Amino acid sequence: FKGQSVDVKDVAQQLGVDHVLEGSVRKAGNRVRITAQLIDGKAGDHHWADRYDRDLTDIFEIQDEISKAIVEALKIKLLPEEEQAIEARGTDRVDAYNLYLMARQQWMSGAWGNSRRDETVVRICKQAVNFDPGYAVAWAMMALAQAELRFWHGRDDDPLPAADKALAMNPALAEPYCVKVRDLEHHGRHDEADRQLGEALRLGAESWEVNREAARLMFRRDRMGDAIRYFEKSSELMETDFHSCSMLITCYLGIGDEAAALGAARRTLERAELALVKDGTNGPALAAGASSLFMLGEIERGKDWVQRALLLDPDNMWVMYNAACGLTFRNSDLDGALDLLEQ
């Protein structure tokens, strides 16, 4: 609902919740202003509201204050594990926390298949763990990016040490298991990979990275039904994820469901267009959108997007491959597709 003008009662009804917390965060220099209000989802009445003007270094204290104020306003009693979950944040260093958020933004919205995205994530995470060596999620994020560099770009980066450090600090993290799955599968140890994937899914059934890894593994094994289930889940978990939607086109075509493939193409195009509003130079978004355009019969527009994608990100294998896939739809340009596949 971000950026939309909505009635809070409608929001509550759509989400199936009793209360809605809304507000804003504004930052100027080292000062932050946070406004928050708790609203009854049925009546639309305010239960509680407050404003916080603080130094950015107090951000964790503000989080705790807001959480406790909401609990008191709702007149509920938390279980001990719920209190721990509210207070858990992985680090007390604001500088490390900000760097982790920066790395995660790069990880999720950067250019797919472009090594610069993964190098940037690794570089930022290394800085974060310099500030706080015990920051488990930063180690996990670093391991995920290093796995991309190793298994997609052929680099020497070994992601296992960072993954092992993350798990040693927090055994409940699911994402480091994705790195282990990828390494084991790469070395042909399929049974062990399956066990590690099972652990990842047990710990992180709602994790975008875990569902993405499960989908990738099922796709590689030609288990399209399972791949569809996990790609659908990951696309639900991350509204900006055009890549999972793009993969669903291939999966649905693989089981002969062209209607579902067309639906996936429409979703991919919508998300690619949103990504391009934020960054018009996003080559992977252009390539994914081009495949969708070809699938939907918009051939000339698709060719234009392919040309733009290849001009903007010519060395990105993901861009070349997806552009080639798009050019095969409806025999749009088979010679062009073969040229890209040759590269």
Short mmCIF file of N, CA, C and O in Angstrom, two decimals, residues 155-240:
data_model
loop_
_atom_site.label_atom_id
_atom_site.label_comp_id
_atom_site.label_asym_id
_atom_site.label_seq_id
_atom_site.Cartn_x
_atom_site.Cartn_y
_atom_site.Cartn_z
N ARG A 155 34.24 -17.02 -10.04
CA ARG A 155 35.29 -16.41 -9.22
C ARG A 155 35.82 -17.40 -8.18
O ARG A 155 35.25 -18.45 -7.95
N ASP A 156 36.90 -16.99 -7.52
CA ASP A 156 37.51 -17.85 -6.50
C ASP A 156 36.88 -17.66 -5.12
O ASP A 156 37.26 -18.36 -4.18
N ASP A 157 35.96 -16.72 -4.99
CA ASP A 157 35.35 -16.47 -3.68
C ASP A 157 34.74 -17.75 -3.11
O ASP A 157 33.92 -18.39 -3.77
N ASP A 158 35.14 -18.12 -1.90
CA ASP A 158 34.58 -19.29 -1.24
C ASP A 158 33.52 -18.81 -0.25
O ASP A 158 33.84 -18.15 0.75
N PRO A 159 32.25 -19.14 -0.48
CA PRO A 159 31.19 -18.62 0.39
C PRO A 159 31.01 -19.41 1.69
O PRO A 159 30.32 -18.94 2.60
N LEU A 160 31.63 -20.60 1.78
CA LEU A 160 31.36 -21.45 2.94
C LEU A 160 31.87 -20.88 4.27
O LEU A 160 31.17 -21.00 5.29
N PRO A 161 33.08 -20.26 4.33
CA PRO A 161 33.50 -19.70 5.63
C PRO A 161 32.52 -18.69 6.20
O PRO A 161 32.21 -18.72 7.39
N ALA A 162 32.01 -17.79 5.34
CA ALA A 162 31.06 -16.79 5.84
C ALA A 162 29.76 -17.45 6.26
O ALA A 162 29.15 -17.06 7.27
N ALA A 163 29.31 -18.46 5.50
CA ALA A 163 28.08 -19.18 5.86
C ALA A 163 28.25 -19.89 7.20
O ALA A 163 27.35 -19.88 8.05
N ASP A 164 29.41 -20.52 7.40
CA ASP A 164 29.67 -21.24 8.65
C ASP A 164 29.74 -20.27 9.83
O ASP A 164 29.25 -20.59 10.93
N LYS A 165 30.33 -19.10 9.62
CA LYS A 165 30.39 -18.11 10.70
C LYS A 165 28.99 -17.66 11.09
O LYS A 165 28.67 -17.53 12.28
N ALA A 166 28.15 -17.43 10.08
CA ALA A 166 26.78 -16.99 10.36
C ALA A 166 26.04 -18.03 11.19
O ALA A 166 25.36 -17.69 12.17
N LEU A 167 26.18 -19.31 10.82
CA LEU A 167 25.48 -20.38 11.55
C LEU A 167 26.06 -20.60 12.94
O LEU A 167 25.33 -20.96 13.87
N ALA A 168 27.37 -20.40 13.09
CA ALA A 168 27.98 -20.55 14.41
C ALA A 168 27.42 -19.50 15.37
O ALA A 168 27.24 -19.75 16.56
N MET A 169 27.14 -18.31 14.83
CA MET A 169 26.60 -17.23 15.67
C MET A 169 25.10 -17.35 15.88
O MET A 169 24.59 -16.99 16.93
N ASN A 170 24.40 -17.84 14.85
CA ASN A 170 22.94 -17.97 14.94
C ASN A 170 22.50 -19.20 14.16
O ASN A 170 22.22 -19.12 12.96
N PRO A 171 22.41 -20.37 14.82
CA PRO A 171 22.05 -21.61 14.14
C PRO A 171 20.62 -21.60 13.57
O PRO A 171 20.28 -22.49 12.77
N ALA A 172 19.80 -20.61 13.96
CA ALA A 172 18.42 -20.56 13.48
C ALA A 172 18.29 -19.84 12.14
O ALA A 172 17.20 -19.77 11.58
N LEU A 173 19.39 -19.28 11.60
CA LEU A 173 19.33 -18.62 10.30
C LEU A 173 19.15 -19.65 9.19
O LEU A 173 19.86 -20.66 9.15
N ALA A 174 18.25 -19.38 8.28
CA ALA A 174 17.99 -20.32 7.19
C ALA A 174 18.87 -20.07 5.97
O ALA A 174 19.28 -21.01 5.28
N GLU A 175 19.19 -18.80 5.69
CA GLU A 175 19.84 -18.45 4.43
C GLU A 175 21.22 -19.07 4.23
O GLU A 175 21.56 -19.43 3.10
N PRO A 176 22.06 -19.22 5.28
CA PRO A 176 23.37 -19.85 5.05
C PRO A 176 23.25 -21.28 4.51
O PRO A 176 24.14 -21.75 3.80
N TYR A 177 22.14 -21.96 4.83
CA TYR A 177 21.96 -23.31 4.30
C TYR A 177 21.80 -23.30 2.78
O TYR A 177 22.14 -24.27 2.10
N CYS A 178 21.28 -22.19 2.23
CA CYS A 178 21.16 -22.08 0.77
C CYS A 178 22.53 -22.16 0.12
O CYS A 178 22.70 -22.75 -0.95
N VAL A 179 23.51 -21.53 0.76
CA VAL A 179 24.88 -21.55 0.24
C VAL A 179 25.43 -22.97 0.28
O VAL A 179 26.08 -23.43 -0.67
N LYS A 180 25.16 -23.67 1.36
CA LYS A 180 25.63 -25.05 1.47
C LYS A 180 24.96 -25.95 0.43
O LYS A 180 25.60 -26.81 -0.18
N VAL A 181 23.68 -25.73 0.19
CA VAL A 181 22.95 -26.48 -0.83
C VAL A 181 23.61 -26.30 -2.19
O VAL A 181 23.86 -27.27 -2.92
N ARG A 182 23.91 -25.07 -2.50
CA ARG A 182 24.48 -24.78 -3.81
C ARG A 182 25.86 -25.42 -3.99
O ARG A 182 26.19 -25.94 -5.05
N ASP A 183 26.66 -25.37 -2.92
CA ASP A 183 28.00 -25.97 -2.98
C ASP A 183 27.91 -27.49 -3.13
O ASP A 183 28.62 -28.08 -3.95
N LEU A 184 27.05 -28.12 -2.35
CA LEU A 184 26.91 -29.57 -2.41
C LEU A 184 26.38 -30.03 -3.76
O LEU A 184 26.85 -31.01 -4.33
N GLU A 185 25.39 -29.32 -4.28
CA GLU A 185 24.83 -29.67 -5.58
C GLU A 185 25.90 -29.52 -6.67
O GLU A 185 26.00 -30.33 -7.58
N HIS A 186 26.69 -28.47 -6.56
CA HIS A 186 27.76 -28.22 -7.53
C HIS A 186 28.75 -29.37 -7.58
O HIS A 186 29.29 -29.71 -8.64
N HIS A 187 28.99 -29.98 -6.42
CA HIS A 187 29.95 -31.09 -6.33
C HIS A 187 29.28 -32.46 -6.46
O HIS A 187 29.91 -33.48 -6.16
N GLY A 188 28.02 -32.48 -6.88
CA GLY A 188 27.35 -33.74 -7.14
C GLY A 188 26.90 -34.50 -5.91
O GLY A 188 26.51 -35.67 -6.01
N ARG A 189 26.88 -33.84 -4.76
CA ARG A 189 26.46 -34.52 -3.51
C ARG A 189 24.98 -34.21 -3.28
O ARG A 189 24.59 -33.47 -2.40
N HIS A 190 24.15 -34.82 -4.12
CA HIS A 190 22.74 -34.44 -4.21
C HIS A 190 21.95 -34.78 -2.94
O HIS A 190 21.10 -34.00 -2.52
N ASP A 191 22.22 -35.94 -2.34
CA ASP A 191 21.47 -36.32 -1.14
C ASP A 191 21.75 -35.34 0.01
O ASP A 191 20.84 -34.94 0.74
N GLU A 192 23.02 -34.98 0.16
CA GLU A 192 23.37 -34.01 1.21
C GLU A 192 22.74 -32.64 0.92
O GLU A 192 22.28 -31.95 1.83
N ALA A 193 22.72 -32.27 -0.36
CA ALA A 193 22.10 -31.00 -0.74
C ALA A 193 20.62 -31.00 -0.37
O ALA A 193 20.10 -30.00 0.14
N ASP A 194 19.95 -32.13 -0.59
CA ASP A 194 18.53 -32.23 -0.24
C ASP A 194 18.31 -32.08 1.25
O ASP A 194 17.35 -31.44 1.70
N ARG A 195 19.20 -32.68 2.04
CA ARG A 195 19.05 -32.57 3.50
C ARG A 195 19.23 -31.13 3.96
O ARG A 195 18.49 -30.63 4.81
N GLN A 196 20.22 -30.45 3.39
CA GLN A 196 20.46 -29.06 3.76
C GLN A 196 19.29 -28.17 3.31
O GLN A 196 18.91 -27.23 4.01
N LEU A 197 18.73 -28.48 2.14
CA LEU A 197 17.57 -27.72 1.67
C LEU A 197 16.38 -27.93 2.60
O LEU A 197 15.65 -26.98 2.90
N GLY A 198 16.20 -29.16 3.06
CA GLY A 198 15.12 -29.44 4.00
C GLY A 198 15.27 -28.62 5.28
O GLY A 198 14.28 -28.10 5.82
N GLU A 199 16.51 -28.49 5.76
CA GLU A 199 16.76 -27.68 6.96
C GLU A 199 16.48 -26.21 6.69
O GLU A 199 15.90 -25.51 7.53
N ALA A 200 16.88 -25.74 5.51
CA ALA A 200 16.61 -24.35 5.15
C ALA A 200 15.12 -24.07 5.12
O ALA A 200 14.65 -23.04 5.63
N LEU A 201 14.35 -24.97 4.54
CA LEU A 201 12.91 -24.79 4.46
C LEU A 201 12.26 -24.89 5.83
O LEU A 201 11.27 -24.20 6.11
N ARG A 202 12.79 -25.74 6.69
CA ARG A 202 12.25 -25.86 8.05
C ARG A 202 12.44 -24.56 8.82
O ARG A 202 11.54 -24.09 9.52
N LEU A 203 13.62 -23.96 8.66
CA LEU A 203 13.94 -22.75 9.41
C LEU A 203 13.38 -21.49 8.75
O LEU A 203 13.10 -20.50 9.43
N GLY A 204 13.24 -21.52 7.42
CA GLY A 204 12.88 -20.29 6.72
C GLY A 204 11.85 -20.50 5.63
O GLY A 204 12.08 -20.13 4.47
N ALA A 205 10.70 -21.07 5.99
CA ALA A 205 9.65 -21.32 4.99
C ALA A 205 9.16 -20.02 4.36
O ALA A 205 8.65 -20.03 3.23
N GLU A 206 9.32 -18.89 5.06
CA GLU A 206 8.88 -17.60 4.54
C GLU A 206 10.04 -16.75 4.05
O GLU A 206 9.89 -15.55 3.85
N SER A 207 11.20 -17.36 3.89
CA SER A 207 12.37 -16.62 3.41
C SER A 207 12.38 -16.59 1.89
O SER A 207 12.25 -17.62 1.23
N TRP A 208 12.57 -15.39 1.35
CA TRP A 208 12.65 -15.24 -0.10
C TRP A 208 13.83 -16.02 -0.66
O TRP A 208 13.71 -16.76 -1.64
N GLU A 209 15.00 -15.89 -0.01
CA GLU A 209 16.19 -16.57 -0.50
C GLU A 209 16.03 -18.08 -0.48
O GLU A 209 16.46 -18.78 -1.41
N VAL A 210 15.41 -18.61 0.57
CA VAL A 210 15.24 -20.06 0.69
C VAL A 210 14.31 -20.59 -0.40
O VAL A 210 14.59 -21.61 -1.05
N ASN A 211 13.19 -19.90 -0.62
CA ASN A 211 12.27 -20.35 -1.67
C ASN A 211 12.89 -20.21 -3.06
O ASN A 211 12.66 -21.05 -3.93
N ARG A 212 13.71 -19.18 -3.24
CA ARG A 212 14.41 -19.02 -4.52
C ARG A 212 15.38 -20.18 -4.74
O ARG A 212 15.47 -20.72 -5.85
N GLU A 213 16.10 -20.57 -3.70
CA GLU A 213 17.07 -21.66 -3.84
C GLU A 213 16.36 -22.99 -4.09
O GLU A 213 16.79 -23.79 -4.92
N ALA A 214 15.25 -23.21 -3.39
CA ALA A 214 14.47 -24.44 -3.62
C ALA A 214 13.96 -24.49 -5.06
O ALA A 214 14.02 -25.53 -5.72
N ALA A 215 13.47 -23.35 -5.55
CA ALA A 215 12.97 -23.28 -6.93
C ALA A 215 14.09 -23.56 -7.93
O ALA A 215 13.91 -24.30 -8.90
N ARG A 216 15.25 -22.94 -7.69
CA ARG A 216 16.39 -23.13 -8.60
C ARG A 216 16.79 -24.60 -8.68
O ARG A 216 17.03 -25.15 -9.76
N LEU A 217 16.84 -25.25 -7.51
CA LEU A 217 17.25 -26.65 -7.47
C LEU A 217 16.22 -27.55 -8.17
O LEU A 217 16.58 -28.45 -8.94
N MET A 218 14.94 -27.30 -7.92
CA MET A 218 13.90 -28.10 -8.56
C MET A 218 13.91 -27.89 -10.08
O MET A 218 13.71 -28.83 -10.85
N PHE A 219 14.16 -26.67 -10.50
CA PHE A 219 14.21 -26.37 -11.94
C PHE A 219 15.36 -27.12 -12.60
O PHE A 219 15.20 -27.71 -13.67
N ARG A 220 16.52 -27.11 -11.96
CA ARG A 220 17.69 -27.81 -12.51
C ARG A 220 17.42 -29.30 -12.64
O ARG A 220 17.97 -29.96 -13.53
N ARG A 221 16.58 -29.83 -11.76
CA ARG A 221 16.29 -31.28 -11.79
C ARG A 221 15.07 -31.61 -12.63
O ARG A 221 14.60 -32.74 -12.64
N ASP A 222 14.54 -30.59 -13.31
CA ASP A 222 13.39 -30.78 -14.21
C ASP A 222 12.13 -31.22 -13.45
O ASP A 222 11.28 -31.90 -14.00
N ARG A 223 12.04 -30.81 -12.20
CA ARG A 223 10.83 -31.07 -11.40
C ARG A 223 9.99 -29.79 -11.44
O ARG A 223 9.97 -28.99 -10.51
N MET A 224 9.31 -29.60 -12.56
CA MET A 224 8.66 -28.32 -12.84
C MET A 224 7.53 -27.99 -11.87
O MET A 224 7.33 -26.84 -11.52
N GLY A 225 6.79 -29.00 -11.44
CA GLY A 225 5.70 -28.74 -10.50
C GLY A 225 6.22 -28.13 -9.21
O GLY A 225 5.66 -27.14 -8.69
N ASP A 226 7.31 -28.71 -8.67
CA ASP A 226 7.92 -28.18 -7.44
C ASP A 226 8.55 -26.82 -7.70
O ASP A 226 8.46 -25.92 -6.86
N ALA A 227 9.20 -26.67 -8.85
CA ALA A 227 9.82 -25.38 -9.19
C ALA A 227 8.76 -24.28 -9.24
O ALA A 227 8.96 -23.18 -8.72
N ILE A 228 7.62 -24.59 -9.84
CA ILE A 228 6.52 -23.61 -9.92
C ILE A 228 6.07 -23.20 -8.52
O ILE A 228 5.88 -22.02 -8.23
N ARG A 229 5.92 -24.20 -7.64
CA ARG A 229 5.44 -23.90 -6.28
C ARG A 229 6.38 -22.93 -5.57
O ARG A 229 5.94 -21.96 -4.95
N TYR A 230 7.68 -23.16 -5.68
CA TYR A 230 8.64 -22.31 -4.97
C TYR A 230 8.85 -20.97 -5.67
O TYR A 230 9.03 -19.94 -5.00
N PHE A 231 8.83 -20.95 -7.00
CA PHE A 231 8.94 -19.66 -7.70
C PHE A 231 7.71 -18.79 -7.41
O PHE A 231 7.83 -17.57 -7.25
N GLU A 232 6.53 -19.42 -7.34
CA GLU A 232 5.33 -18.66 -7.00
C GLU A 232 5.44 -18.08 -5.59
O GLU A 232 5.08 -16.92 -5.34
N LYS A 233 5.95 -18.88 -4.68
CA LYS A 233 6.09 -18.42 -3.30
C LYS A 233 7.08 -17.27 -3.21
O LYS A 233 6.81 -16.25 -2.54
N SER A 234 8.22 -17.39 -3.89
CA SER A 234 9.21 -16.32 -3.82
C SER A 234 8.69 -15.05 -4.47
O SER A 234 8.97 -13.94 -4.00
N SER A 235 7.89 -15.19 -5.53
CA SER A 235 7.33 -13.99 -6.17
C SER A 235 6.30 -13.32 -5.26
O SER A 235 6.12 -12.10 -5.31
N GLU A 236 5.61 -14.10 -4.42
CA GLU A 236 4.68 -13.52 -3.45
C GLU A 236 5.43 -12.79 -2.34
O GLU A 236 5.00 -11.73 -1.87
N LEU A 237 6.56 -13.36 -1.92
CA LEU A 237 7.31 -12.80 -0.80
C LEU A 237 8.01 -11.50 -1.16
O LEU A 237 8.27 -10.68 -0.29
N MET A 238 8.35 -11.32 -2.44
CA MET A 238 9.09 -10.13 -2.86
C MET A 238 8.38 -9.52 -4.06
O MET A 238 8.50 -10.02 -5.19
N GLU A 239 7.68 -8.43 -3.84
CA GLU A 239 6.84 -7.85 -4.90
C GLU A 239 7.66 -7.26 -6.05
O GLU A 239 7.14 -7.04 -7.14
N THR A 240 8.97 -7.02 -5.82
CA THR A 240 9.82 -6.49 -6.88
C THR A 240 10.53 -7.58 -7.66
O THR A 240 11.28 -7.28 -8.60
#
